[in-house]
PDB file of C-alpha atoms in Angstrom:
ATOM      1  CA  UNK A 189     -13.906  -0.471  52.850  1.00  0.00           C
ATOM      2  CA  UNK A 190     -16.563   2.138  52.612  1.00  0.00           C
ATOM      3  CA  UNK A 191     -14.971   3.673  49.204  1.00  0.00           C
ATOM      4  CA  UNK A 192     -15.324  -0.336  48.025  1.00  0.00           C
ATOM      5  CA  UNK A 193     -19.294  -0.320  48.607  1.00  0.00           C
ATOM      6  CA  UNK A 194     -20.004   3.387  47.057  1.00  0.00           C
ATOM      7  CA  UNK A 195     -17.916   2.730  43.831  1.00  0.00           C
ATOM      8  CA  UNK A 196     -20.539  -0.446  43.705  1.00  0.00           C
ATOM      9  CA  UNK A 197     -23.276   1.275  44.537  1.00  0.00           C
ATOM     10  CA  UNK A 198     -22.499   3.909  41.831  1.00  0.00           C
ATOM     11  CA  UNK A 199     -21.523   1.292  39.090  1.00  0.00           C
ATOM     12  CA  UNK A 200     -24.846  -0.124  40.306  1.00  0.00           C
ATOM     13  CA  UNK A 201     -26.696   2.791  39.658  1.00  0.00           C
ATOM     14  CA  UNK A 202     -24.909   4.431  35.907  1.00  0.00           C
ATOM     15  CA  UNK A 203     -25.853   0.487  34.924  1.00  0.00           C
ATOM     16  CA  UNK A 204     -29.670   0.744  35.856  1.00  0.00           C
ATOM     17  CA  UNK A 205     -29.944   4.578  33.625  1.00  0.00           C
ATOM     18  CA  UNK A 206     -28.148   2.595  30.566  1.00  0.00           C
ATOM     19  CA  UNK A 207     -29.891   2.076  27.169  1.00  0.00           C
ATOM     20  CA  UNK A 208     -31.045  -1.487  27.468  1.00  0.00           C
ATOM     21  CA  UNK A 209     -29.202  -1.643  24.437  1.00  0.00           C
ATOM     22  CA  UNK A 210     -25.731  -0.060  23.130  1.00  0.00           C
ATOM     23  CA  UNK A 211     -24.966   2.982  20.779  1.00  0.00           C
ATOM     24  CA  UNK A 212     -24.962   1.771  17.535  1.00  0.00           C
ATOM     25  CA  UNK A 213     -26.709  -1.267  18.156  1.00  0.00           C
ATOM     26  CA  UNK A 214     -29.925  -2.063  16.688  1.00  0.00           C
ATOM     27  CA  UNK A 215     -32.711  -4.500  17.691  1.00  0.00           C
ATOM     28  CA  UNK A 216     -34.712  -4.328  14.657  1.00  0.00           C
ATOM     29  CA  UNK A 217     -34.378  -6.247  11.523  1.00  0.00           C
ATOM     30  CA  UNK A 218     -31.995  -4.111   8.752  1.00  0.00           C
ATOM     31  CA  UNK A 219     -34.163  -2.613   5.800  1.00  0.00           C
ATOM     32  CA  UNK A 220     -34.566  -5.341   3.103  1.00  0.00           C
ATOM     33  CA  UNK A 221     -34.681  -2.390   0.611  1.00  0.00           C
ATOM     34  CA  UNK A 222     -31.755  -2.408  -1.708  1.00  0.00           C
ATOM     35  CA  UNK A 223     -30.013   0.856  -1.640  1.00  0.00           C
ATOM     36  CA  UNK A 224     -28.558   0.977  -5.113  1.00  0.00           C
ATOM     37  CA  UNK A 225     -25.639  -0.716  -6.340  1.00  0.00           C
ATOM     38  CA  UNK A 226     -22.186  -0.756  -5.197  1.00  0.00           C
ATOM     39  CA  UNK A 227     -19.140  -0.084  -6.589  1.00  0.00           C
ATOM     40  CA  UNK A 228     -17.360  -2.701  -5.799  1.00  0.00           C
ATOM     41  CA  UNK A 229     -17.323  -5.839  -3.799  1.00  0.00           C
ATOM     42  CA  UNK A 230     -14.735  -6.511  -0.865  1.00  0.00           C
ATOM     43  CA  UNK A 231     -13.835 -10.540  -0.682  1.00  0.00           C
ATOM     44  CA  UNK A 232     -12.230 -11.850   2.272  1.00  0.00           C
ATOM     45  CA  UNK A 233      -8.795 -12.446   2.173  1.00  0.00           C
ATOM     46  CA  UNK A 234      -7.314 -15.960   2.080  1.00  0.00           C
ATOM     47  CA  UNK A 235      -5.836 -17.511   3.452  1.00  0.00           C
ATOM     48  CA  UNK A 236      -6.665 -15.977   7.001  1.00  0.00           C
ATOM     49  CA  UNK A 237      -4.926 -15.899   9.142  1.00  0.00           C
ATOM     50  CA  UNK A 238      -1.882 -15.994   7.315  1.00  0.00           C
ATOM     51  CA  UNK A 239       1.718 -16.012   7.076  1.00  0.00           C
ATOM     52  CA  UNK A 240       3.859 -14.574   5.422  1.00  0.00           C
ATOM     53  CA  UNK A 241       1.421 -13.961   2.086  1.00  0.00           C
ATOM     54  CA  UNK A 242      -2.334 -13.704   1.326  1.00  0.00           C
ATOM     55  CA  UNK A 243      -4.383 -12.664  -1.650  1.00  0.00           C
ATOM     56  CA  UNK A 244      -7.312 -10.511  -1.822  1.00  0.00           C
ATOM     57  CA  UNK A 245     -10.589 -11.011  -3.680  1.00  0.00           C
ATOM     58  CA  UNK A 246     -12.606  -7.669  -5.005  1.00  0.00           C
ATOM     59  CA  UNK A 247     -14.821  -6.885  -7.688  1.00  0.00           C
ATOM     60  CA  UNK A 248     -15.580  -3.654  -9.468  1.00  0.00           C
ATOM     61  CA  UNK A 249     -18.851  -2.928 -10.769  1.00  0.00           C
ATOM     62  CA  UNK A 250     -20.111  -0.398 -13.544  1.00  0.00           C
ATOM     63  CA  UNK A 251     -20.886   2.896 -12.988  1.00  0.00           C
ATOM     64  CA  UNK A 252     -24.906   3.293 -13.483  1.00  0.00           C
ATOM     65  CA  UNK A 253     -24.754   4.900 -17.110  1.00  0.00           C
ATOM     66  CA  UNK A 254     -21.109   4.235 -17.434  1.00  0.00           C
ATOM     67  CA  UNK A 255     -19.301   1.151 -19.069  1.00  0.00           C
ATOM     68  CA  UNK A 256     -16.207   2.798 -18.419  1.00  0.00           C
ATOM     69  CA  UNK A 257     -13.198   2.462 -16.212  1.00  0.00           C
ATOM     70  CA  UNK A 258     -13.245   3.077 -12.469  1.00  0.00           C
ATOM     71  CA  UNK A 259     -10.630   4.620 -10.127  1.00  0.00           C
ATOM     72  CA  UNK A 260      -9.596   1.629  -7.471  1.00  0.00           C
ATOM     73  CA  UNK A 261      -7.349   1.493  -4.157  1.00  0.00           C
ATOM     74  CA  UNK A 262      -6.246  -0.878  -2.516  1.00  0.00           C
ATOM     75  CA  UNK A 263      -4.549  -0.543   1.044  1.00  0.00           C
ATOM     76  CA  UNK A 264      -3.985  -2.191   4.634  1.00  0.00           C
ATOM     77  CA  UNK A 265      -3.339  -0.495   7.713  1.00  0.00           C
ATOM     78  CA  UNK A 266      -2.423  -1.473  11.388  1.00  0.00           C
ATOM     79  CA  UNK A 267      -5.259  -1.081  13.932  1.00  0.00           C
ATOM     80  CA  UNK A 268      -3.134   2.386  14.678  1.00  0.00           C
ATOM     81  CA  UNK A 269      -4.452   3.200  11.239  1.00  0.00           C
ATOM     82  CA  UNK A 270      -1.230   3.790   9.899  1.00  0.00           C
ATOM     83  CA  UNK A 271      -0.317   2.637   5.912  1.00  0.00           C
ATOM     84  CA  UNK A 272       1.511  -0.754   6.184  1.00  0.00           C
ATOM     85  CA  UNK A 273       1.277  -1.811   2.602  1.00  0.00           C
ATOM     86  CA  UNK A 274      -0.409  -1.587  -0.877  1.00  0.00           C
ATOM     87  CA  UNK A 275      -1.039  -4.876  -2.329  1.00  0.00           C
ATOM     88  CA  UNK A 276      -0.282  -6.059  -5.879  1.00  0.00           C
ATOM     89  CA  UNK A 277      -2.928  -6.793  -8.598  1.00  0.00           C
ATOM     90  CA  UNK A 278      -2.570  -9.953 -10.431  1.00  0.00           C
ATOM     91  CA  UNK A 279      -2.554  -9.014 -14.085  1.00  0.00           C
ATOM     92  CA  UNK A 280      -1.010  -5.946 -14.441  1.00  0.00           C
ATOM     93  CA  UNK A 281       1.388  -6.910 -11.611  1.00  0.00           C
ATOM     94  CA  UNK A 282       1.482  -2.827 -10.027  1.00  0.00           C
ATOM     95  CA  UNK A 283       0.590  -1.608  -6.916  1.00  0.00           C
ATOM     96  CA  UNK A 284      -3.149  -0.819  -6.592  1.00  0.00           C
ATOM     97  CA  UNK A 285      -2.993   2.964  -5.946  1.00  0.00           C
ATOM     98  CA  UNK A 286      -5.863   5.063  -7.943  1.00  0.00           C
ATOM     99  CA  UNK A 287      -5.458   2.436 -10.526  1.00  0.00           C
ATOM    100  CA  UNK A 288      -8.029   2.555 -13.293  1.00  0.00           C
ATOM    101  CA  UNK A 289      -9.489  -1.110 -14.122  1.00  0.00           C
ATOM    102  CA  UNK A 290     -12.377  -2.037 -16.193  1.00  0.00           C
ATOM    103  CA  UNK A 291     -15.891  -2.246 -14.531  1.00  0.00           C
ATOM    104  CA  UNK A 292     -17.504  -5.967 -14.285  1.00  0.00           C
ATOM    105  CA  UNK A 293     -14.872  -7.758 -13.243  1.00  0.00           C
ATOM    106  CA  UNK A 294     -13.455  -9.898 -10.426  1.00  0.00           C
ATOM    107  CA  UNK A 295      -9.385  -9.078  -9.140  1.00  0.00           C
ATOM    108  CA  UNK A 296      -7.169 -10.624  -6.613  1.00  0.00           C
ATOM    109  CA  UNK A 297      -4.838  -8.629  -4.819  1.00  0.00           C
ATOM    110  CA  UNK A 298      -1.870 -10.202  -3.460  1.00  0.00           C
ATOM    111  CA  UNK A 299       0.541  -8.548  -0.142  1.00  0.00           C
ATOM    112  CA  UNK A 300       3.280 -10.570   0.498  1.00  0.00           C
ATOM    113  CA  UNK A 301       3.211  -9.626   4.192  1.00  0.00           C
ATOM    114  CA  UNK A 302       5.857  -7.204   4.020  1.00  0.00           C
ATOM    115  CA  UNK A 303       5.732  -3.542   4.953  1.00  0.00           C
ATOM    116  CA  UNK A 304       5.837  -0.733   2.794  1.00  0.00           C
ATOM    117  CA  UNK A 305       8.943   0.566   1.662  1.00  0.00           C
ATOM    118  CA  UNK A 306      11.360  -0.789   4.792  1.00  0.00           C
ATOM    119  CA  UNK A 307      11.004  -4.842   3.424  1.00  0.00           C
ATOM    120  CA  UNK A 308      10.625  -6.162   6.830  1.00  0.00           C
ATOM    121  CA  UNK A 309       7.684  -8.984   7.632  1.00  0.00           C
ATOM    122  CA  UNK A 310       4.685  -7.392   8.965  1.00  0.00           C
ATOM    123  CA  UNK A 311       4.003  -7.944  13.094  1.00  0.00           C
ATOM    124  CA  UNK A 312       1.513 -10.300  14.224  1.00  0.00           C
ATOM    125  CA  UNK A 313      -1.881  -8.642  14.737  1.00  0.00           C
ATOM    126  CA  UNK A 314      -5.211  -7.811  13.203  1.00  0.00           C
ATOM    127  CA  UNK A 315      -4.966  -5.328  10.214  1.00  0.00           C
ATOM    128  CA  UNK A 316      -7.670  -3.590   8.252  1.00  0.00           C
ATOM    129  CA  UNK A 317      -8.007  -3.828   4.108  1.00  0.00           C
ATOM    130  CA  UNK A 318      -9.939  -0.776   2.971  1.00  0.00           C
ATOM    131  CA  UNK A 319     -11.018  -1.033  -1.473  1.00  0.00           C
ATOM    132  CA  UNK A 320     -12.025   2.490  -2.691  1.00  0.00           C
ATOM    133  CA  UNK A 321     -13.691   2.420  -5.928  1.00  0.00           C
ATOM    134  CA  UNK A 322     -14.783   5.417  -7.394  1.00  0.00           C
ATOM    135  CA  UNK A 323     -15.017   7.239  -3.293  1.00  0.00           C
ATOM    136  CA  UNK A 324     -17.059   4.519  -2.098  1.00  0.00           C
ATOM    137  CA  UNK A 325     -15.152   2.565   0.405  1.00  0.00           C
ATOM    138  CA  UNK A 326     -15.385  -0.395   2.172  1.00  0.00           C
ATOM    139  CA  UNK A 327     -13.228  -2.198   4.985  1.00  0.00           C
ATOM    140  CA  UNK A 328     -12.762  -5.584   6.163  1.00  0.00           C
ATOM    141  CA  UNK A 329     -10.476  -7.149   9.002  1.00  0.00           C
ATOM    142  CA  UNK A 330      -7.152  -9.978   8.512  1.00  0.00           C
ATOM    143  CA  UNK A 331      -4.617 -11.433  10.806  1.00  0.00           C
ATOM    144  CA  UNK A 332      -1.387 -12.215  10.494  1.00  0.00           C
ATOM    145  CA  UNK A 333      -0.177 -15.127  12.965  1.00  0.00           C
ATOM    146  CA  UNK A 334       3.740 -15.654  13.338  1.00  0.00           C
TER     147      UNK A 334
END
């Protein structure tokens, strides 16, 4: 019984030297600055959640200077950050792996919920989409629901 009351008490007391707030949180309004322009835009997917195929929305924009094509990737991993698949542009119809598409324009992406290279349906669970244009990446979160 005593062991029960000094794990309290010690809980008790790590809580009251906490930050009143979290690492990584912030209390203050984000700067309403615009920090330059992106190079692309992420979309999310759709449906979602899904099952067994779902299409991805993603824009690429122009290079500041530059009219010309931009490097893009496309690809969704497990929350184990493993590769489970690299979806399909609509268009050219090829997997979007350092693919070089014209700047100013909106793509879908499509997955058909399959994993790559063994053909079998992907597991229930939250995955992560990452686009990479150009470097710059960004990452947003899907769910597949058997």
């Amino acid at each position: 019984m005593y062991h029960r009351w000094a794990a309290l008490a010690l809980v008790l007391a790590l809580w009251s030297l906490s930050p009143k707030t979290a690492a990584g949180q912030s209390v203050s309004q984000p700067d309403q600055q615009p920090r330059g322009r992106k190079a692309g835009t992420l979309g999310q997917n759709y449906p979602n959640p899904f099952n067994p195929e779902t299409r991805i929305n993603f824009g690429v924009a122009c290079a500041e200077g530059s009219g010309g094509p931009r490097v893009v990737s496309l690809r969704i991993y497990n929350v184990l950050a493993q590769l489970v698949a690299i979806p399909i542009v609509q268009g050219p119809g090829e997997r979007l792996s350092n693919m070089k598409l014209d700047c100013d324009k909106d793509y879908v992406a499509y997955w058909d919920g399959k994993v790559l290279s063994t053909g079998r349906e992907a597991a229930s669970g939250i995955y992560i989409y990452e686009l990479v244009v150009d470097g710059e990446r960004q990452a947003k979160k899907m769910f597949v629901a058997k």
